[in-house]
Coordinates of C-alpha atoms and ligand atoms in Angstrom, one line a residue:
M1 CA 6.4 -15.5 -6.1
I2 CA 9.4 -14.1 -7.1
N3 CA 9.2 -11.7 -3.8
S4 CA 9.0 -13.6 -0.8
F5 CA 6.3 -11.7 1.6
N6 CA 7.9 -9.6 3.8
S7 CA 8.3 -6.1 5.8
S8 CA 11.2 -4.8 3.0
L9 CA 8.7 -4.5 0.2
K10 CA 6.1 -1.5 -0.1
T11 CA 2.6 -1.2 1.7
A12 CA -0.4 -1.5 -0.6
V13 CA -3.9 -1.0 0.2
I14 CA -6.1 -2.4 -2.6
I15 CA -9.5 -0.9 -3.7
Q16 CA -12.2 -2.3 -5.8
V17 CA -15.1 -0.6 -6.7
N18 CA -17.8 -3.2 -7.6
C19 CA -19.8 -1.4 -10.0
P20 CA -22.5 -2.2 -13.5
S21 CA -20.8 -0.3 -15.5
L22 CA -17.2 -1.8 -15.0
I23 CA -15.0 -5.0 -16.0
P24 CA -15.6 -7.0 -12.4
Y25 CA -11.3 -8.0 -12.3
D26 CA -10.8 -10.6 -10.1
I27 CA -9.7 -9.4 -6.3
D28 CA -7.1 -12.8 -6.0
E29 CA -5.8 -12.0 -9.0
M30 CA -5.7 -8.8 -8.1
K31 CA -3.4 -9.9 -5.0
G32 CA -1.3 -12.3 -6.7
L33 CA -0.4 -9.3 -9.2
A34 CA 0.6 -6.6 -6.0
K35 CA 3.0 -9.0 -4.4
T36 CA 4.4 -9.7 -7.7
A37 CA 5.3 -6.6 -8.3
G38 CA 6.7 -6.1 -5.0
Y39 CA 4.7 -5.0 -2.9
N40 CA 2.8 -6.1 1.0
I41 CA -1.2 -5.8 0.8
F42 CA -1.9 -4.5 4.2
N43 CA -6.1 -3.3 3.1
I44 CA -8.2 -4.5 1.2
I45 CA -11.2 -2.0 0.4
T46 CA -14.4 -3.1 -1.5
Q47 CA -16.7 -0.8 -2.5
K48 CA -20.7 -1.2 -4.6
L49 CA -21.8 1.5 -6.5
E50 CA -24.7 2.4 -8.9
H51 CA -23.0 4.2 -11.4
I52 CA -18.9 5.5 -10.4
N53 CA -18.3 9.4 -8.6
P54 CA -17.4 11.4 -11.7
K55 CA -14.9 13.2 -10.1
F56 CA -13.3 10.2 -7.5
F57 CA -14.8 7.4 -8.9
L58 CA -15.1 5.8 -5.2
G59 CA -18.0 7.7 -3.6
R60 CA -17.4 10.8 -1.7
G61 CA -18.0 9.4 1.8
K62 CA -15.7 6.6 0.8
V63 CA -13.1 9.0 0.0
E64 CA -13.5 11.2 3.0
L65 CA -13.4 7.3 5.8
I66 CA -10.2 7.0 3.7
N67 CA -8.6 9.7 4.6
A68 CA -9.7 9.6 7.8
G69 CA -8.6 6.3 8.5
L70 CA -5.2 7.3 7.5
D71 CA -5.2 10.8 9.2
N72 CA -6.0 8.7 12.3
F73 CA -3.1 6.0 12.2
F74 CA -0.8 9.2 11.4
Y75 CA -1.6 10.9 14.5
N76 CA -1.6 7.7 16.5
N77 CA 1.3 6.2 15.7
H78 CA 3.9 8.5 14.6
H79 CA 2.4 12.1 17.2
N80 CA 3.7 14.0 13.8
H81 CA 1.3 16.7 14.0
Q82 CA 3.4 18.7 11.5
N83 CA 2.7 16.5 8.5
Q84 CA -1.1 15.8 9.2
H85 CA -2.9 16.4 5.6
V86 CA -4.7 19.3 5.1
E87 CA -8.2 18.0 3.5
E88 CA -9.2 19.5 0.0
P89 CA -13.0 21.5 0.7
L90 CA -15.4 18.9 -1.7
E91 CA -17.5 19.5 -3.6
S92 CA -21.0 20.6 -2.3
E93 CA -23.3 18.1 -3.6
E94 CA -23.1 15.2 -6.5
F95 CA -25.7 13.5 -8.0
D96 CA -26.0 10.7 -10.1
E97 CA -27.8 10.6 -13.8
N98 CA -31.0 9.8 -11.8
G99 CA -30.5 12.5 -9.2
N100 CA -29.9 10.5 -6.1
P101 CA -26.5 11.9 -3.6
F102 CA -23.8 9.1 -4.6
E103 CA -23.5 8.4 -1.0
E104 CA -26.9 6.6 -1.4
Y105 CA -25.6 4.0 -2.4
E106 CA -22.3 3.7 0.5
N107 CA -22.0 1.3 2.8
K108 CA -22.0 3.3 5.7
E109 CA -21.3 0.2 7.7
D110 CA -18.1 0.2 6.6
E111 CA -15.0 0.9 8.8
V112 CA -11.8 1.8 6.9
E113 CA -8.8 1.1 9.8
F114 CA -5.1 1.0 8.8
D115 CA -2.7 -1.6 10.4
F116 CA 0.5 -0.3 8.4
P117 CA 3.9 -2.0 9.8
E118 CA 6.3 0.1 11.0
T119 CA 8.1 0.9 8.1
V120 CA 5.6 2.9 7.3
H121 CA 5.8 6.6 8.6
K122 CA 4.8 9.0 6.0
R123 CA 2.0 8.7 3.2
K124 CA 4.1 8.6 0.9
D125 CA 5.5 5.5 1.9
I126 CA 2.3 3.6 0.9
T127 CA 0.6 3.1 -2.5
V128 CA -3.5 2.5 -3.2
I129 CA -3.8 0.3 -5.9
F130 CA -7.3 -0.1 -8.1
N131 CA -8.1 -3.2 -9.0
N132 CA -10.0 -1.5 -11.5
R133 CA -9.4 1.3 -14.3
L134 CA -8.8 4.4 -13.5
G135 CA -9.6 7.5 -15.1
N136 CA -6.5 10.1 -15.4
M137 CA -8.8 13.0 -14.0
H138 CA -10.1 10.6 -10.7
R139 CA -6.3 9.2 -10.3
L140 CA -5.5 13.0 -10.3
N141 CA -8.3 13.8 -8.1
L142 CA -7.5 11.2 -5.5
T143 CA -3.4 11.7 -5.2
K144 CA -4.3 15.0 -4.6
I145 CA -7.3 15.0 -1.4
W146 CA -5.4 11.7 0.2
D147 CA -1.1 12.7 -1.1
L148 CA 0.1 9.3 -1.6
K149 CA 0.4 7.6 -4.9
V150 CA -2.4 6.2 -6.5
I151 CA -2.0 3.8 -9.6
D152 CA -4.7 1.4 -11.3
R153 CA -4.1 -1.8 -12.5
D154 CA -2.1 -1.2 -15.6
E155 CA -0.1 0.5 -13.4
L156 CA 0.1 -2.1 -11.4
V157 CA 0.5 -4.5 -14.8
L158 CA 2.9 -2.1 -15.7
E159 CA 5.8 -2.3 -12.9
I160 CA 5.4 -6.0 -13.2
F161 CA 6.7 -5.7 -17.3
E162 CA 9.8 -2.9 -16.1
R163 CA 11.0 -5.9 -13.5
H164 CA 10.8 -8.3 -15.8
A165 CA 12.0 -6.6 -18.5
Q166 CA 15.4 -8.3 -19.8
T167 CA 16.2 -7.0 -23.1
H168 CA 16.3 -3.8 -24.1
E169 CA 13.6 -4.0 -26.7
S170 CA 11.4 -5.0 -23.7
K171 CA 12.5 -1.9 -21.6
L172 CA 11.6 0.6 -24.2
Q173 CA 8.5 -0.7 -24.8
I174 CA 7.9 -0.7 -21.5
E175 CA 9.0 2.6 -21.3
L176 CA 7.4 4.0 -24.4
A177 CA 4.2 2.5 -22.4
R178 CA 4.9 4.5 -19.3
L179 CA 6.1 7.4 -21.2
N180 CA 2.5 7.5 -23.1
L181 CA 0.5 6.9 -19.9
E182 CA 2.1 9.6 -18.2
T183 CA 1.7 12.1 -20.6
N184 CA -2.2 11.3 -20.8
I185 CA -1.7 12.1 -16.8
I186 CA 0.3 15.5 -17.7
K187 CA -2.8 17.0 -20.5
K188 CA -5.4 16.4 -17.9
E189 CA -3.3 17.9 -15.1
L190 CA -2.6 21.0 -17.6
G191 CA -6.1 21.5 -18.3
Q192 CA -7.1 21.1 -14.8
H193 CA -4.5 23.3 -13.9
L194 CA -5.6 26.2 -16.3
E195 CA -9.3 25.4 -15.2
E196 CA -8.4 26.5 -11.9
K197 CA -6.4 29.6 -12.9
Q198 CA -9.7 30.8 -15.5
G199 CA -11.0 33.8 -14.3
R200 CA -7.5 35.7 -13.6
D201 CA -4.9 37.6 -15.5
F202 CA -3.2 34.1 -16.4
K203 CA -2.7 34.6 -20.1
G204 CA -1.5 31.1 -20.9
K205 CA 1.3 31.1 -18.1
G206 CA 0.6 27.9 -17.1
R207 CA 0.8 26.0 -20.2
K208 CA 4.6 27.2 -21.2
G209 CA 5.6 26.0 -17.7
W210 CA 4.1 22.9 -18.7
E211 CA 5.6 22.8 -22.7
P212 CA 9.0 21.8 -22.1
K213 CA 8.3 19.1 -20.8
M214 CA 5.6 17.6 -22.5
Q215 CA 8.0 18.4 -25.6
A216 CA 10.5 16.5 -23.8
Y217 CA 8.4 13.7 -23.4
R218 CA 7.4 13.8 -27.4
G219 CA 11.0 13.7 -28.2
R220 CA 11.8 10.5 -26.0
K221 CA 9.1 8.6 -27.2
K222 CA 9.9 9.7 -31.0
K223 CA 13.2 7.9 -30.4
I224 CA 11.7 5.2 -28.4
R225 CA 9.9 4.6 -31.8
D226 CA 12.2 4.9 -34.3
E227 CA 14.8 2.7 -32.3
L228 CA 12.3 -0.2 -32.1
K229 CA 12.0 -0.4 -35.8
V230 CA 15.3 -0.9 -36.2
I231 CA 15.9 -3.8 -33.5
S232 CA 12.8 -5.2 -34.8
K233 CA 14.0 -5.1 -38.5
R234 CA 17.5 -7.0 -37.0
R235 CA 15.1 -9.2 -35.6
N236 CA 14.7 -11.3 -37.9
L237 CA 18.1 -11.7 -38.4
R238 CA 18.4 -12.7 -34.6
R239 CA 19.8 -16.3 -34.2
K240 CA 18.2 -18.4 -31.3
G241 CA 19.8 -20.8 -28.8
R242 CA 22.8 -18.0 -28.3
S243 CA 24.0 -19.5 -24.6
K244 CA 26.0 -22.0 -23.9
F245 CA 23.5 -23.1 -21.6
F246 CA 20.7 -25.2 -21.6
N247 CA 17.7 -22.5 -21.1
V248 CA 14.3 -23.6 -19.6
G249 CA 11.5 -21.0 -19.9
L250 CA 8.2 -21.4 -17.6
I251 CA 5.1 -19.6 -19.6
G252 CA 1.6 -19.2 -18.2
Y253 CA -1.2 -17.4 -16.9
T254 CA -0.7 -15.7 -14.1
N255 CA -0.9 -17.4 -10.5
A256 CA -0.6 -21.0 -12.4
G257 CA 2.5 -21.2 -9.9
K258 CA 6.0 -20.4 -12.4
S259 CA 7.6 -18.6 -9.5
T260 CA 6.6 -21.2 -7.2
I261 CA 7.8 -23.9 -9.5
L262 CA 10.8 -22.0 -9.8
N263 CA 12.2 -21.4 -6.5
Q264 CA 11.2 -24.6 -5.5
L265 CA 13.1 -26.3 -8.3
A266 CA 15.9 -24.0 -7.0
N267 CA 15.6 -24.6 -3.5
S268 CA 15.4 -28.6 -3.7
R269 CA 18.4 -28.7 -5.2
F270 CA 20.2 -26.7 -3.0
E271 CA 19.6 -29.2 -0.6
T272 CA 22.1 -31.5 -1.9
A273 CA 24.6 -29.7 -2.6
Q274 CA 26.0 -26.3 -1.4
Q275 CA 26.1 -23.6 -4.6
E276 CA 23.9 -25.3 -7.4
F277 CA 22.1 -22.3 -8.1
T278 CA 22.9 -18.9 -8.7
T279 CA 20.6 -15.6 -9.5
I280 CA 21.2 -14.4 -12.9
S281 CA 18.5 -12.2 -12.6
P282 CA 15.2 -11.4 -10.8
V283 CA 13.7 -14.2 -13.0
S284 CA 16.5 -16.5 -14.1
R285 CA 18.4 -18.9 -12.2
K286 CA 21.0 -21.7 -13.2
V287 CA 19.9 -24.6 -11.7
V288 CA 22.5 -28.3 -11.2
F289 CA 20.1 -31.3 -11.6
P290 CA 22.0 -33.9 -10.1
S291 CA 23.0 -36.5 -11.8
F292 CA 25.2 -39.5 -12.5
K293 CA 27.1 -41.8 -15.2
E294 CA 27.0 -45.1 -15.2
N295 CA 29.7 -45.4 -13.5
G296 CA 28.6 -43.5 -10.4
V297 CA 30.6 -40.2 -11.6
W298 CA 28.5 -36.9 -10.1
D299 CA 27.5 -35.5 -13.9
G300 CA 25.4 -32.3 -12.3
Q301 CA 23.9 -31.2 -14.9
E302 CA 23.2 -27.2 -15.2
V303 CA 20.4 -25.7 -16.5
I304 CA 18.8 -21.9 -16.6
I305 CA 15.5 -21.7 -15.6
T306 CA 13.8 -18.2 -16.4
D307 CA 10.7 -17.2 -15.0
S308 CA 8.1 -14.8 -17.3
V309 CA 5.6 -13.0 -17.1
G310 CA 1.9 -14.4 -16.3
F311 CA -0.5 -13.1 -18.6
I312 CA -3.2 -11.8 -17.7
M313 CA -6.9 -11.3 -18.3
D314 CA -8.3 -8.5 -20.4
M315 CA -5.1 -6.9 -20.6
S316 CA -5.3 -2.9 -21.4
P317 CA -4.6 -2.5 -25.0
A318 CA -2.5 0.0 -24.3
L319 CA 0.1 -2.8 -22.6
I320 CA 0.1 -5.4 -25.0
N321 CA 3.2 -5.0 -27.0
A322 CA 4.6 -4.2 -24.0
F323 CA 3.6 -7.6 -22.5
L324 CA 4.5 -9.2 -25.6
S325 CA 8.3 -7.5 -25.6
T326 CA 9.0 -8.8 -22.2
L327 CA 8.3 -12.4 -23.4
E328 CA 10.7 -12.0 -26.3
E329 CA 13.4 -13.5 -24.0
L330 CA 11.8 -16.6 -24.5
Q331 CA 12.8 -16.5 -27.5
F332 CA 15.6 -18.6 -26.0
S333 CA 14.8 -20.8 -25.1
D334 CA 15.6 -24.9 -25.6
L335 CA 12.2 -26.1 -23.6
L336 CA 9.4 -24.1 -22.5
L337 CA 7.6 -25.8 -19.5
L338 CA 3.5 -24.3 -20.0
I339 CA 2.3 -24.1 -16.6
I340 CA -1.2 -24.8 -16.1
D341 CA -3.3 -24.6 -12.7
I342 CA -4.5 -28.1 -13.6
S343 CA -7.0 -27.5 -10.2
E344 CA -8.6 -24.8 -11.6
S345 CA -12.4 -25.3 -10.5
N346 CA -14.1 -24.6 -14.6
F347 CA -12.3 -26.9 -16.3
V348 CA -13.1 -24.9 -20.0
T349 CA -11.0 -21.9 -18.1
I350 CA -8.4 -24.4 -18.4
L351 CA -8.7 -25.6 -22.2
E352 CA -9.3 -22.0 -22.8
K353 CA -6.3 -20.9 -21.6
I354 CA -4.0 -23.1 -23.1
R355 CA -5.3 -21.9 -26.6
T356 CA -4.9 -18.3 -25.5
T357 CA -1.4 -19.3 -24.4
F358 CA -0.8 -21.0 -27.9
T359 CA -1.3 -18.0 -29.3
I360 CA 1.3 -15.3 -27.7
M361 CA 3.3 -18.6 -28.3
T362 CA 2.8 -17.8 -32.4
Q363 CA 2.8 -14.0 -31.6
I364 CA 6.3 -13.9 -29.5
E365 CA 7.5 -16.8 -32.7
V366 CA 8.4 -20.0 -30.0
M367 CA 6.5 -22.1 -31.9
E368 CA 9.1 -24.2 -32.7
I369 CA 10.7 -24.3 -29.2
P370 CA 10.1 -28.0 -27.9
R371 CA 7.6 -27.9 -25.1
V372 CA 5.1 -29.4 -22.1
L373 CA 2.5 -29.2 -20.3
V374 CA 3.0 -29.1 -16.8
L375 CA -0.1 -29.6 -14.6
N376 CA 0.3 -27.8 -11.6
K377 CA -1.7 -27.7 -8.2
I378 CA -2.7 -31.6 -8.4
D379 CA -3.1 -31.5 -4.4
E380 CA -5.8 -29.3 -5.0
L381 CA -7.8 -32.3 -6.8
S382 CA -8.3 -36.1 -6.1
E383 CA -6.8 -38.5 -8.2
E384 CA -10.0 -39.4 -9.9
F385 CA -11.2 -35.6 -11.1
L386 CA -7.0 -34.6 -12.0
Q387 CA -6.5 -38.7 -14.3
K388 CA -10.4 -37.5 -16.3
R389 CA -9.0 -33.9 -16.8
V390 CA -5.5 -35.4 -17.8
K391 CA -6.7 -38.0 -20.5
K392 CA -9.3 -35.0 -21.7
I393 CA -5.7 -32.9 -22.4
R394 CA -4.4 -35.9 -24.2
E395 CA -6.9 -36.3 -26.5
I396 CA -6.6 -32.6 -27.5
Y397 CA -3.3 -32.4 -27.5
P398 CA -1.9 -35.8 -28.4
E399 CA 1.5 -34.7 -29.2
I400 CA 2.1 -33.0 -26.1
P401 CA 3.9 -34.4 -23.2
N402 CA 2.5 -33.6 -19.9
V403 CA 3.9 -34.2 -16.4
S404 CA 1.4 -33.5 -13.5
I405 CA 2.4 -31.5 -10.3
S406 CA 2.8 -30.4 -7.2
A407 CA 4.8 -27.2 -6.8
L408 CA 3.5 -26.6 -3.0
D409 CA 4.6 -30.2 -2.4
K410 CA 6.8 -30.9 -4.8
T411 CA 5.1 -34.1 -5.8
G412 CA 6.2 -34.9 -9.5
F413 CA 9.6 -33.1 -9.0
D414 CA 11.9 -36.6 -10.3
K415 CA 9.6 -36.3 -13.1
I416 CA 10.3 -32.8 -14.1
S417 CA 13.7 -32.8 -13.3
E418 CA 14.1 -36.2 -15.7
I419 CA 12.4 -34.6 -18.5
I420 CA 14.3 -31.2 -18.9
I421 CA 17.9 -33.7 -18.4
D422 CA 16.2 -35.9 -21.1
F423 CA 15.5 -32.7 -23.2
K424 CA 19.0 -31.5 -22.8
Q425 CA 20.7 -34.7 -23.2
Q426 CA 18.9 -35.2 -26.8
K427 CA 20.4 -31.9 -27.3
K428 CA 23.8 -32.5 -26.4
Y429 CA 24.0 -29.4 -24.0
H430 CA 27.1 -29.9 -21.5
Ligands
GTP501 N1 -2.1 -25.5 -3.6 C1 -1.0 -25.5 -4.5 N2 -0.7 -24.0 -4.3 C2 -0.1 -23.5 -5.3 C3 1.4 -24.6 -5.6 N3 1.6 -23.9 -6.9 C4 1.8 -22.8 -6.8 N4 0.8 -22.6 -5.5 C5 0.3 -20.9 -5.0 O1 -0.1 -20.2 -6.1 C6 0.1 -18.8 -6.1 C7 0.1 -17.9 -7.6 O2 1.5 -18.8 -7.0 P1 3.1 -18.4 -8.2 O3 4.3 -19.4 -8.2 O4 3.2 -16.4 -7.3 O5 2.3 -18.4 -9.9 P2 3.0 -17.3 -10.9 O6 2.6 -18.0 -12.0 O7 4.3 -17.8 -10.6 O8 2.0 -16.3 -11.1 P3 2.9 -14.5 -11.9 O9 4.2 -14.4 -11.1 O10 1.4 -14.1 -11.2 O11 2.9 -15.1 -13.1 C8 1.0 -18.8 -4.9 O12 -0.3 -19.3 -3.3 C9 1.2 -20.0 -4.4 O13 1.6 -20.7 -3.1 C10 0.6 -25.9 -5.9 O14 1.4 -26.7 -6.4 N5 -0.5 -26.2 -5.0
MG502 MG1 5.4 -15.3 -10.7

């Protein structure tokens, strides 16, 4: 992870609704994503529903329970009576398509307790992250009733991209994705606003109020699209390998261990000599590998290592362009390390992930760059099991070198350092 787990991070509550009609996202993947986006997670609340609630996504009872839990927390911890949230009246009854009230499916045993850190004083300090894809109406209604920031998986992923975007193009792609998202929310908000005013003498005043904002969004979106077209033309002419340093890019699925490897490489080198790594950007570090010439003269090898956004299963089509553009800086790599979690229980999934990684590498035009498969988390596997998997991978990809490591206990780190230095020396970088 790029961020260590500390109290200066934003505070998040994760909510997951399990429902037959929804894609079942992995909660561990979500925890990792939230941490990568810079959140401390304080509660995880799940709810099983037969059908989602059309107004709040969650069951109505759960919405109230969470509200009461928050009220309780802020009342008890801050005695801040003035800031107490005023609850909006809820619709009297809501039934699913079978005529049953939604509450029927809720687990009434659940208690919602909050234990936020000292730094949380207001509801606005908390973000609720749904491990689902929310409709704009759901998000709007929940934001109103809880009086705090509510985002879904897609928006969280966008926040991660924002942290990783380095090139002008990727920043524009991400801004475009966010503007699209926000335009949809504004449209919904406007619709709701006008609906509430119906029957009164309102005569389109509401729409007029929103129009300048919408116009500004439309204008900005057009400008970005035009600029992206120009950049895309120019990109075809762009030369790679601009930097005077040897660049190593880390690529792979989320949770594979990319950031841990980067941190461990940087930190282990730091132990051998001072000032041996520098943070160049939130995701790039300069690492000096110790190396000695034959006559024993110190010949430290400077390398820039760049972390990248992890691939995520079932990414929303709205985010694909933004995602690919954050990876484009990898085009400037001289070596790519494909990080794979070799400890994953299902080997078929591992092979699928390797295949998808190559597809994505083709899309971002980095297939020409030398690559090494880095099989991480070997501390989780028996030697026998590991060897079987390594043998199979070698059979499928005989032309790609591979190295087995554990970023946790630094097993294999000498080997990985050697590989990096070898490639660097072959390329004659200094
Ligand atoms: N057992 C074990 N766990 C590891 C190892 N390397 C990393 N992890 C754990 O795997 C989890 C994910 O590691 P990260 O470094 O955040 O993975 P990442 O590839 O950067 O993930 P994204 O940033 O989401 O793309 C963390 O909980 C790490 O502690 C390892 O060698 N062994
Ligand atoms: Mg990471």
